[in-house]
Short mmCIF file of C-alpha atoms in Angstrom, two decimals:
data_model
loop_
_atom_site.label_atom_id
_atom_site.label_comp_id
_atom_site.label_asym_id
_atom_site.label_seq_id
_atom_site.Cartn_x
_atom_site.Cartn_y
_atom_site.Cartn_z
CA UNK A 909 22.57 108.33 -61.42
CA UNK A 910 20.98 109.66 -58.45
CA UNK A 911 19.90 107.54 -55.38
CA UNK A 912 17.96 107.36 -52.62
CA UNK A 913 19.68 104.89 -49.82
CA UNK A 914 16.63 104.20 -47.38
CA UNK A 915 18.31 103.22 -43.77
CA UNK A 916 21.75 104.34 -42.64
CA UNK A 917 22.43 101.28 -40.13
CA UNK A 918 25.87 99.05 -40.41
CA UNK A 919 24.99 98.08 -43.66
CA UNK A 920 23.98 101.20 -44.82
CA UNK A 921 26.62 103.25 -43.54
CA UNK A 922 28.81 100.28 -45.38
CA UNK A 923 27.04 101.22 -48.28
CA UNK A 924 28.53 104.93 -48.01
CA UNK A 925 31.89 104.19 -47.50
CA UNK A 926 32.00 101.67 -50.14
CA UNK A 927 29.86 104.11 -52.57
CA UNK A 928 32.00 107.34 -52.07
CA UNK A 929 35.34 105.77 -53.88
CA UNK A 930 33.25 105.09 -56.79
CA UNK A 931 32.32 107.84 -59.59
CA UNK A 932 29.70 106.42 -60.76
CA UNK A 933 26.87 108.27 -59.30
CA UNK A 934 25.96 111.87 -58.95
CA UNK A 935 24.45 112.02 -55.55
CA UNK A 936 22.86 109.74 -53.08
CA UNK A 937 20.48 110.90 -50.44
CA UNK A 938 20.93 109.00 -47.31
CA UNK A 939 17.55 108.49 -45.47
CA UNK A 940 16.92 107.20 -41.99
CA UNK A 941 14.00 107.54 -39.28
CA UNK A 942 16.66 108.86 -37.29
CA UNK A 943 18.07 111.76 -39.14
CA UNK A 944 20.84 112.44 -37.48
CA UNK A 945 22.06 108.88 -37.80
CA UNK A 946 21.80 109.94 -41.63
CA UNK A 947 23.59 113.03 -40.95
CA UNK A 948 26.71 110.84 -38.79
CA UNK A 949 27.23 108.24 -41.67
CA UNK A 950 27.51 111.25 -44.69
CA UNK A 951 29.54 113.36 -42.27
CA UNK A 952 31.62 110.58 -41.73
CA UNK A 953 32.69 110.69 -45.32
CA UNK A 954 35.00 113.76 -45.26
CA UNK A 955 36.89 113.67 -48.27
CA UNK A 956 36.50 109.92 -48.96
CA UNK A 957 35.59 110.76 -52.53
CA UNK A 958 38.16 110.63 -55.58
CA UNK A 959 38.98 114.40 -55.33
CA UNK A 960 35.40 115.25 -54.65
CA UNK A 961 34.12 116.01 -51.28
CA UNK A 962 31.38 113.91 -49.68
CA UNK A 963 28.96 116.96 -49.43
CA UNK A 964 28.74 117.45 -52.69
CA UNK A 965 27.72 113.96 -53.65
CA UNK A 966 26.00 113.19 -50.49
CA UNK A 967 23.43 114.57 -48.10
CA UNK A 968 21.28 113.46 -45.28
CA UNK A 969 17.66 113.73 -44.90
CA UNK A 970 14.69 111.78 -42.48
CA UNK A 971 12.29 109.56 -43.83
CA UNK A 972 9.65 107.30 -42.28
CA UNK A 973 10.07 103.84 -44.32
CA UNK A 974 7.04 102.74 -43.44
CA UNK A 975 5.05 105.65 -45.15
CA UNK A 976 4.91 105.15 -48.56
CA UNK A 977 3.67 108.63 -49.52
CA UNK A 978 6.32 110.23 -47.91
CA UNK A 979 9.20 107.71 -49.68
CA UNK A 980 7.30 108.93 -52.80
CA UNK A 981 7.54 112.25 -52.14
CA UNK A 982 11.32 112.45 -50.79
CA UNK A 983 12.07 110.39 -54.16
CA UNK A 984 10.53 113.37 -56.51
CA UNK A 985 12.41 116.00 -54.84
CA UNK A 986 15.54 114.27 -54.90
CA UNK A 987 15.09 113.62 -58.47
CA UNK A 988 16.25 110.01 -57.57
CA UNK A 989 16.91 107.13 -60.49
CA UNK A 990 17.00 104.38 -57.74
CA UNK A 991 16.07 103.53 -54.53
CA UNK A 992 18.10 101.27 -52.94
CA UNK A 993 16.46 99.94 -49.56
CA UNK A 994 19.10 98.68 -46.99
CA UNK A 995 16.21 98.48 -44.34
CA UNK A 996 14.84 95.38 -42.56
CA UNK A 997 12.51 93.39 -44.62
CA UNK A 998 9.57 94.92 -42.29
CA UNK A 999 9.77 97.94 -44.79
CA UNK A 1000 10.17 96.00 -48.57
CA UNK A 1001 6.69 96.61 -49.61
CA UNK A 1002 6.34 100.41 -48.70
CA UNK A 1003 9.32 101.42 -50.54
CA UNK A 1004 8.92 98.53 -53.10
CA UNK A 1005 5.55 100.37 -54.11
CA UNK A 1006 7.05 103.56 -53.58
CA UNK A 1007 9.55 103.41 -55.94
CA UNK A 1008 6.85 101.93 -58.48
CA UNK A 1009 4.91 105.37 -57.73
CA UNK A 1010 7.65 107.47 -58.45
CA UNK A 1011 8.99 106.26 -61.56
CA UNK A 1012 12.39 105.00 -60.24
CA UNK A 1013 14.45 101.56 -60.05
CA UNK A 1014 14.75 99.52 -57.29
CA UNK A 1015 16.98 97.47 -55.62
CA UNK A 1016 17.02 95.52 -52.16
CA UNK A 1017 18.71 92.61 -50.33
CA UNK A 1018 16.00 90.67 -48.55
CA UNK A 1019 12.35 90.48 -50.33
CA UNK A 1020 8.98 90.61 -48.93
CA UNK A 1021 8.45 88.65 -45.94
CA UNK A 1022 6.88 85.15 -45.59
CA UNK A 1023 4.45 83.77 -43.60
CA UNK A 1024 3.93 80.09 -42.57
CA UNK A 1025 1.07 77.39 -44.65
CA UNK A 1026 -1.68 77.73 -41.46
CA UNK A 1027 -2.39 74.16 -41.77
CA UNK A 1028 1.50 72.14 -42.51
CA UNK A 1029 4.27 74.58 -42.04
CA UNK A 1030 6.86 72.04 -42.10
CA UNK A 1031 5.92 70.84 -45.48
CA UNK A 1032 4.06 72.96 -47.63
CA UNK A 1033 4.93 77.01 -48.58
CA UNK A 1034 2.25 79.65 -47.65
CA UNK A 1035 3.04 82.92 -48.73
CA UNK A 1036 6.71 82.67 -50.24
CA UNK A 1037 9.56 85.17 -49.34
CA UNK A 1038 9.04 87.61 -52.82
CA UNK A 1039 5.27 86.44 -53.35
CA UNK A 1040 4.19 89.57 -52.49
CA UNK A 1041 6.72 91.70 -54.37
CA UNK A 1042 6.08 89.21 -57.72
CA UNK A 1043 2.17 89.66 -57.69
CA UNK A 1044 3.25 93.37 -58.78
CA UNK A 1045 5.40 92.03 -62.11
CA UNK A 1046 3.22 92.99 -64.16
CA UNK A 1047 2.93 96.86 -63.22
CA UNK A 1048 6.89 96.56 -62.73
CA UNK A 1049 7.13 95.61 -66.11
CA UNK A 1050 4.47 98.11 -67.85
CA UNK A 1051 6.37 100.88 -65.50
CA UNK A 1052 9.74 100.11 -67.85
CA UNK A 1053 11.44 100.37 -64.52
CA UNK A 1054 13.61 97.49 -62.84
CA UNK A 1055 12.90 95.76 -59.33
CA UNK A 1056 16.35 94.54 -58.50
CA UNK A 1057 15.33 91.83 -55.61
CA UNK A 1058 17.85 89.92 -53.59
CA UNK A 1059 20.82 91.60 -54.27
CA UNK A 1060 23.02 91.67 -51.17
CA UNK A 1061 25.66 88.56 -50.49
CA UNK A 1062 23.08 86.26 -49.38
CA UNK A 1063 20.88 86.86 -51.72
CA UNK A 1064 23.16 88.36 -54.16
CA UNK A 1065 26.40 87.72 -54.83
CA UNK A 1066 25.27 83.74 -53.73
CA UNK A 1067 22.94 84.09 -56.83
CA UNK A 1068 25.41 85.61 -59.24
CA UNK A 1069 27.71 82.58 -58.43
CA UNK A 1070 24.84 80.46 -59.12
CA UNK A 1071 24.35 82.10 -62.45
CA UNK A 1072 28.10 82.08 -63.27
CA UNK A 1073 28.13 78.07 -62.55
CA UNK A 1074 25.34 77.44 -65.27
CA UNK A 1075 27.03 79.77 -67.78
CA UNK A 1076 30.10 78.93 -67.57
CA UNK A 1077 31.46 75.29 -65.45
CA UNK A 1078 28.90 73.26 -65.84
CA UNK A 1079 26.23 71.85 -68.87
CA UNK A 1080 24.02 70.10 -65.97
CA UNK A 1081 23.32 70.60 -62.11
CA UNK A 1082 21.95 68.96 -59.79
CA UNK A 1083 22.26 71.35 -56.67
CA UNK A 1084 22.64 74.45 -56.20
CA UNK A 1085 23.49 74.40 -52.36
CA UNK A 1086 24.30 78.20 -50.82
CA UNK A 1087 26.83 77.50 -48.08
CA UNK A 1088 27.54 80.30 -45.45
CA UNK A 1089 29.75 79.86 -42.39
CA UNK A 1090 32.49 82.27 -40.44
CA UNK A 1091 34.78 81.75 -37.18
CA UNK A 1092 33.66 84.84 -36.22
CA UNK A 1093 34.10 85.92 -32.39
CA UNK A 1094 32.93 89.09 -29.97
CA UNK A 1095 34.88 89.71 -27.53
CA UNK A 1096 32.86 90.47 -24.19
CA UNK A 1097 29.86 89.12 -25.05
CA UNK A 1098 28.41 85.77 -25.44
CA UNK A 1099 26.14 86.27 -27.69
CA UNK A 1100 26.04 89.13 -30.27
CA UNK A 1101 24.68 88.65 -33.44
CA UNK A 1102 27.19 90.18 -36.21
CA UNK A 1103 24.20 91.11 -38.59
CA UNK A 1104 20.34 91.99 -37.66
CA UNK A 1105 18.88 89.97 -35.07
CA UNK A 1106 15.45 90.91 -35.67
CA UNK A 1107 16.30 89.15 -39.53
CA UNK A 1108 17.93 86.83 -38.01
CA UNK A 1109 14.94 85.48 -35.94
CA UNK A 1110 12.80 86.20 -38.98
CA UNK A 1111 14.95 83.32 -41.45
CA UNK A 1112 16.29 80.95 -38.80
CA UNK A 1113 12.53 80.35 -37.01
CA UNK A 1114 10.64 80.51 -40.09
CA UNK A 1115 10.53 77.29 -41.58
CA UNK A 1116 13.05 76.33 -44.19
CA UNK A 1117 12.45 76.05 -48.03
CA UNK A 1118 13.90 73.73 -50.53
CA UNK A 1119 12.94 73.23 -54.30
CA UNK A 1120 13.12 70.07 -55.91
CA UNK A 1121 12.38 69.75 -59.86
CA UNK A 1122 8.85 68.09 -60.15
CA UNK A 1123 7.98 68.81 -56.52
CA UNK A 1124 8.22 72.74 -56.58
CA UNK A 1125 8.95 74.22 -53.18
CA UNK A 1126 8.33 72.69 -50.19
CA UNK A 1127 9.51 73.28 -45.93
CA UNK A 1128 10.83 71.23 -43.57
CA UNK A 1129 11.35 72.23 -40.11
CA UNK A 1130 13.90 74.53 -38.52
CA UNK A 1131 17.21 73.76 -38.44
CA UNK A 1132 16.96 70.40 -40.18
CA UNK A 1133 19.65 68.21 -42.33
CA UNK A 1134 22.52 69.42 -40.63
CA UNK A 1135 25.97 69.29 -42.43
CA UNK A 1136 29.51 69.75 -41.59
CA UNK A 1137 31.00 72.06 -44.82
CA UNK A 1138 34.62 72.69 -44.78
CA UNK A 1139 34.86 76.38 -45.39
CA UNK A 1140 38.26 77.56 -47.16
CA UNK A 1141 40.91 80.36 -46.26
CA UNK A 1142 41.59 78.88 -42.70
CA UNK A 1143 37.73 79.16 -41.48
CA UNK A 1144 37.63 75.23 -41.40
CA UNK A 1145 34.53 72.92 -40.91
CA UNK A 1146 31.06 74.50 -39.56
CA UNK A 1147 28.03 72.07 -39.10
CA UNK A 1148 25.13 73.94 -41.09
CA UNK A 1149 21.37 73.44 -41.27
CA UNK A 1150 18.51 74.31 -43.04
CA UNK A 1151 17.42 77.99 -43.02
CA UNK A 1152 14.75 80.05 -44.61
CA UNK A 1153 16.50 82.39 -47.38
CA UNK A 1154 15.81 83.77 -50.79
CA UNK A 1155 18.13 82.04 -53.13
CA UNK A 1156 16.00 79.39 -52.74
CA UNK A 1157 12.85 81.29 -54.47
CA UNK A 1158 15.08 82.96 -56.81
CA UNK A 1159 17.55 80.55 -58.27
CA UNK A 1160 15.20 78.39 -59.50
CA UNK A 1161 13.14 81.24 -61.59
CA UNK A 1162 16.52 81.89 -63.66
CA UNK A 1163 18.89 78.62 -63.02
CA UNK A 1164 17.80 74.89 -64.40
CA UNK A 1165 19.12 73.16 -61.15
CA UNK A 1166 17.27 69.95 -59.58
CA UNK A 1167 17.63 71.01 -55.99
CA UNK A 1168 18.32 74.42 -54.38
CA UNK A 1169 19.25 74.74 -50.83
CA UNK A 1170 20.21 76.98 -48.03
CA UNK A 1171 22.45 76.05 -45.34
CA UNK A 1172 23.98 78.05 -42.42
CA UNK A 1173 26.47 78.03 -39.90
CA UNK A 1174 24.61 78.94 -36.93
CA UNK A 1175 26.27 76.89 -34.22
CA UNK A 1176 24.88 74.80 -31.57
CA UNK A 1177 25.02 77.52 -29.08
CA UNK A 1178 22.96 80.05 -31.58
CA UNK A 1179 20.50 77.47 -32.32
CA UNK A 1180 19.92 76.78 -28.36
CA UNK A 1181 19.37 80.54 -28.13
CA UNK A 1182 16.98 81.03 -30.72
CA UNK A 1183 15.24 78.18 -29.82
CA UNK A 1184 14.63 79.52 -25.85
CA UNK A 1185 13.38 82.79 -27.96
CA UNK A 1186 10.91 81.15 -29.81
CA UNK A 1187 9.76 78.95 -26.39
CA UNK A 1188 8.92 81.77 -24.32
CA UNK A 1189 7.34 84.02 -27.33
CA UNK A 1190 10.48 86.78 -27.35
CA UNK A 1191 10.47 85.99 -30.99
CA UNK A 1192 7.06 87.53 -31.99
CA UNK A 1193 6.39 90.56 -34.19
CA UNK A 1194 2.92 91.38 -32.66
CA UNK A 1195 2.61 94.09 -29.87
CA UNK A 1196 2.16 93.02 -25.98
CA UNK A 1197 1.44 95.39 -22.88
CA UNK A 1198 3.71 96.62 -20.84
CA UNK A 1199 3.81 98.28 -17.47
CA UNK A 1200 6.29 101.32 -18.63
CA UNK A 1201 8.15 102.84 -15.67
CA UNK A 1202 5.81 105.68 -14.44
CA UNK A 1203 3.23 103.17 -14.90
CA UNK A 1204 1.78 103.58 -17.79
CA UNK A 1205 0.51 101.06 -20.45
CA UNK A 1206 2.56 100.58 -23.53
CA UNK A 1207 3.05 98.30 -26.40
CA UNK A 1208 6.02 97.05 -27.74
CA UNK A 1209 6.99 94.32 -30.34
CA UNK A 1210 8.75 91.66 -28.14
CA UNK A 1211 11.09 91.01 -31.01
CA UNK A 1212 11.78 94.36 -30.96
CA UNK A 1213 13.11 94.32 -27.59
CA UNK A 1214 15.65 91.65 -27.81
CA UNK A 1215 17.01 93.93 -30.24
CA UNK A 1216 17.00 96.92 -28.26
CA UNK A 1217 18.85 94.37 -25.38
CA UNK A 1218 21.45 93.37 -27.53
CA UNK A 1219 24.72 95.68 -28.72
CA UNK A 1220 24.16 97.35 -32.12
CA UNK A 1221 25.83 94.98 -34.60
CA UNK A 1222 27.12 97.80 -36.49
CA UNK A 1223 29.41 98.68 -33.42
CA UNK A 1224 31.00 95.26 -32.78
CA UNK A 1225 33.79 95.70 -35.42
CA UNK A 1226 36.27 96.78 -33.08
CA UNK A 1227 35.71 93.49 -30.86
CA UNK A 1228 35.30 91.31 -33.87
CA UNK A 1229 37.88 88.68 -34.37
CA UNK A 1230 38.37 86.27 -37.83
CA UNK A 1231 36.54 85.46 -40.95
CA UNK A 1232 32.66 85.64 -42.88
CA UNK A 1233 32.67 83.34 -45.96
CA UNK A 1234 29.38 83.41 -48.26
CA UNK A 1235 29.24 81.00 -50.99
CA UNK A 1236 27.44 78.97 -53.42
CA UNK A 1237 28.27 74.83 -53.66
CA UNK A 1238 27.33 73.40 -57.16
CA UNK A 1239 26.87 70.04 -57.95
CA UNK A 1240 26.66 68.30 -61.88
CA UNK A 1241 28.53 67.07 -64.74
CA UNK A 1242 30.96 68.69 -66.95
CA UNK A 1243 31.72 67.41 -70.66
CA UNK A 1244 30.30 64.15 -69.29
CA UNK A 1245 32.02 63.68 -66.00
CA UNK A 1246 31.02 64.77 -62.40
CA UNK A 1247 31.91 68.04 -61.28
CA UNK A 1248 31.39 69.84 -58.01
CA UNK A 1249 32.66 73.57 -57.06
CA UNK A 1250 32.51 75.76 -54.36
CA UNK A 1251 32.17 79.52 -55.35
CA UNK A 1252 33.08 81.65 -52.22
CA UNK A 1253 33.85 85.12 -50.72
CA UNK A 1254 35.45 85.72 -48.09
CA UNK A 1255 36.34 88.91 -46.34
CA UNK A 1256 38.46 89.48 -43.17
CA UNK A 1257 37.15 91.65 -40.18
CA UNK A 1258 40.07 92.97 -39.48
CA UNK A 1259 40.73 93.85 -43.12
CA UNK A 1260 37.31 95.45 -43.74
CA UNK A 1261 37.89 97.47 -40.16
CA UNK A 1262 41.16 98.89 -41.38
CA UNK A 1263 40.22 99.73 -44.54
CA UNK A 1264 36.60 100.79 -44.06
CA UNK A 1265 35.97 100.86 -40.93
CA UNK A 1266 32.68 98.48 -41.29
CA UNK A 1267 32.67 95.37 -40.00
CA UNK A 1268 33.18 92.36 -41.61
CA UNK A 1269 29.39 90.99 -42.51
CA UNK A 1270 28.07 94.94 -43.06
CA UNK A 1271 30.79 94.90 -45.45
CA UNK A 1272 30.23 92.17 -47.18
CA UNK A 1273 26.69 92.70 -47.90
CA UNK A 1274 26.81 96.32 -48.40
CA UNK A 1275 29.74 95.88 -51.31
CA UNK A 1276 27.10 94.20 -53.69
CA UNK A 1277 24.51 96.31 -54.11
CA UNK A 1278 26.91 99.01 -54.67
CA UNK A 1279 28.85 96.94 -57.98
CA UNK A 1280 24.91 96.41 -59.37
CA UNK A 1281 24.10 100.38 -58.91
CA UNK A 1282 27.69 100.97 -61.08
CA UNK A 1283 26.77 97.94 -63.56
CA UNK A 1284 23.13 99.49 -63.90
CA UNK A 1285 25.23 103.01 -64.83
CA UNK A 1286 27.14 102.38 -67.24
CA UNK A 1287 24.57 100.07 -68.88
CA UNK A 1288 26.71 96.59 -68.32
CA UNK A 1289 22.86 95.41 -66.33
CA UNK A 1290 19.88 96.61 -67.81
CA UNK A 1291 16.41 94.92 -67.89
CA UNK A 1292 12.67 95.70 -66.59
CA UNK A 1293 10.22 94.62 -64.62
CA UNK A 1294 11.44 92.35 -61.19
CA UNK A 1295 14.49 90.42 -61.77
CA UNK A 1296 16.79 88.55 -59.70
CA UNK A 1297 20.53 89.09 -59.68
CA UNK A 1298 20.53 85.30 -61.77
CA UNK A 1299 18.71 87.17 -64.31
CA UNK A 1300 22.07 88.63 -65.89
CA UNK A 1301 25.12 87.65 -66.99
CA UNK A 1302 27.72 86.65 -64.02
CA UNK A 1303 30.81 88.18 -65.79
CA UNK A 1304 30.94 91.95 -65.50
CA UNK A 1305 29.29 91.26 -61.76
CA UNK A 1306 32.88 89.15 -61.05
CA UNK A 1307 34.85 91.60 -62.70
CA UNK A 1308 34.06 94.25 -61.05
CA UNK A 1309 33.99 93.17 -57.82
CA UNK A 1310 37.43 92.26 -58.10
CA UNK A 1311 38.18 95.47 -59.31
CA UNK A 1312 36.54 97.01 -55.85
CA UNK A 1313 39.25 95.06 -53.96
CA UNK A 1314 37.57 92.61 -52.73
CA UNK A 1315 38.22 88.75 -55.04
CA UNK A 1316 36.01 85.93 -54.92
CA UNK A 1317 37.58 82.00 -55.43
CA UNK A 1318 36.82 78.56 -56.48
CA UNK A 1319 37.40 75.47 -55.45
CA UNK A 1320 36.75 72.21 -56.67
CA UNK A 1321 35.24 69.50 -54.19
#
């Protein structure tokens, strides 16, 4: 297998590290707008490779993700099976289509964007997260190529527990409710978003989506139907709330469930913040003018620059403190009786520091991709056309992700 990782950030230097213990690949190409943060997360391998040095498996090269013929291109003369995107979801469709152009597989954690109904946002969809990456199913599945969507932790991993649930502990469900909380802390700063902020804006503000059997999808508003869960391994209870995320457009495609969720952890604090963001317009994607310092006229995304204000999440390991949990709460009946579970994966920052040297929430969403591109290998996953991680069987997912080091748990409610 030969891949093409588009954007070498935390997750996707993550991806490296995690990537160059495994033999299951011949060489991945690590592409970036910035090249020479490319060049700093291969040459940052060394060795790391089973007795195989990282330049022989590895290189570095630039790429623009947002032009598609040049994606295209870089894919040809790389020779590439698979592009794997670990790039904001600004950049899904111009590498989604890309990949379609060039004959290769795809995979990706966060699908197409959304965009709010014009007329009742809080209670009808508009354009769905995905819509715009399913309109092209049929051309995915003429191609004979696979679309791997959603295939980080959340969505990802969440979904594969969702699958495993159906398959294997329960005969009905009610809800499929993806639970995600951490007692994360950075030290020196009061606030610094472990993962993405400019995602984070996207699926906090945006509003929420639920699915109910016989209703379909519908919204509610931000941060509504808040929850205490009890998280396990120490993390302890987190009030969650309603939050835009794609588990809630997949599951139901794949999973017979009467009600899918998404809840997070945010915190009252977080909330308040996001909420000032979205009062004064700093959340926006459009371009405003700016009076640059020798006086010119610029424009700049205002989203954009609360992320250039804030520290670069991948460099907050080191001042990182506790534990990330992602997980996937089922409710139903068992063999006639009432059942709930809580699927769940936890991983310790200062574990993941020591023995990768990625944070804790990089890590965790950069391991799972990496387990599907080995599964896809050796043949244990194989389909066409675009298919969520739900779309294939739980087991050799689990297994191997335990094998990587890193197990998953259950517990019953």
């Amino acid at each position: 297998m030969r891949i093409l990782l588009v954007g070498a950030g935390g997750v996707g230097t993550a991806i490296t590290r995690i990537a160059a213990r495994r033999d299951f690949f011949e060489r991945m190409v690590v592409a970036d707008y910035d090249e020479a943060r490319a060049g700093a997360a291969v040459a940052a391998l060394g060795a790391a490779g089973p007795g195989d040095p990282a330049s022989a498996r590895f290189a570095a090269a630039r790429v623009d993700a947002s032009d598609e013929a040049s994606v295209t291109a870089l894919l040809e003369r790389e020779r590439c099976d698979v592009l794997l995107n670990a790039t904001d979801p600004r950049f899904v469709m111009p590498l989604f289509r890309a990949s379609l152009a060039a004959g290769a597989h795809y995979v990706d954690m966060a699908m197409s964007l959304s965009r709010p109904h014009p007329e009742r946002p809080y209670e009808e969809c508009g354009v769905k997260l995905g819509d715009e990456q399913f309109a092209l199913a049929d051309r995915w599945s003429q191609s004979g190529r696979l679309a791997l969507v959603g295939m980080g932790v959340e969505p990802g991993l969440s979904d594969v527990f969702a699958r495993h649930a159906a398959d294997e502990l329960f005969d009905t469900i009610e809800e499929v409710g993806i639970r995600d909380g951490a007692d994360l802390t950075v030290e020196g700063y009061d606030f610094a978003p472990s993962f993405s902020i400019w995602t984070t804006i996207e699926e906090c503000l945006n509003p929420p989506v639920v699915f109910e059997t016989g209703r379909g999808w519908f919204t509610t508003p931000p941060f509504s139907e808040p929850e205490v869960f009890d998280f396990p391994e120490g993390i302890g209870p987190v009030e969650c709330v309603n939050v835009e995320h794609e588990e809630v457009l997949l599951v139901p495609r794949w999973v017979d469930a009467d009600r899918v969720t998404f809840k997070y952890g945010l915190g009252t604090d977080f909330i308040n913040t996001l909420r000032v963001l979205h009062q004064v317009g700093l959340d926006r994607t459009e371009p405003v003018t700016v009076k640059s310092s020798d006086g010119t006229q610029v424009r700049v995304s205002p989203r954009d620059v609360v992320a250039a204000c804030l520290p670069d999440p991948a460099t907050l390991g080191d001042r990182m403190r506790g534990k990330t949990c992602a997980g996937t709460w089922v409710k139903g009946s068992k063999d006639g009786r009432p059942r709930e579970v809580y699927l769940y994966h936890v991983v310790d920052n200062e574990w993941s520091m020591k023995e990768y040297g990625s944070q804790a929430v990089v890590w965790q969403t950069a391991v799972n991709p990496v387990v599907a591109l080995e599964l896809l290998a050796t043949g244990a996953w194989s389909g066409t056309g675009i298919l969520g991680p739900e779309a294939f069987e739980a087991r050799p997912f689990l297994d191997l992700l335990e094998r990587y080091g890193s197990p998953w748990g259950m517990r019953e409610q």
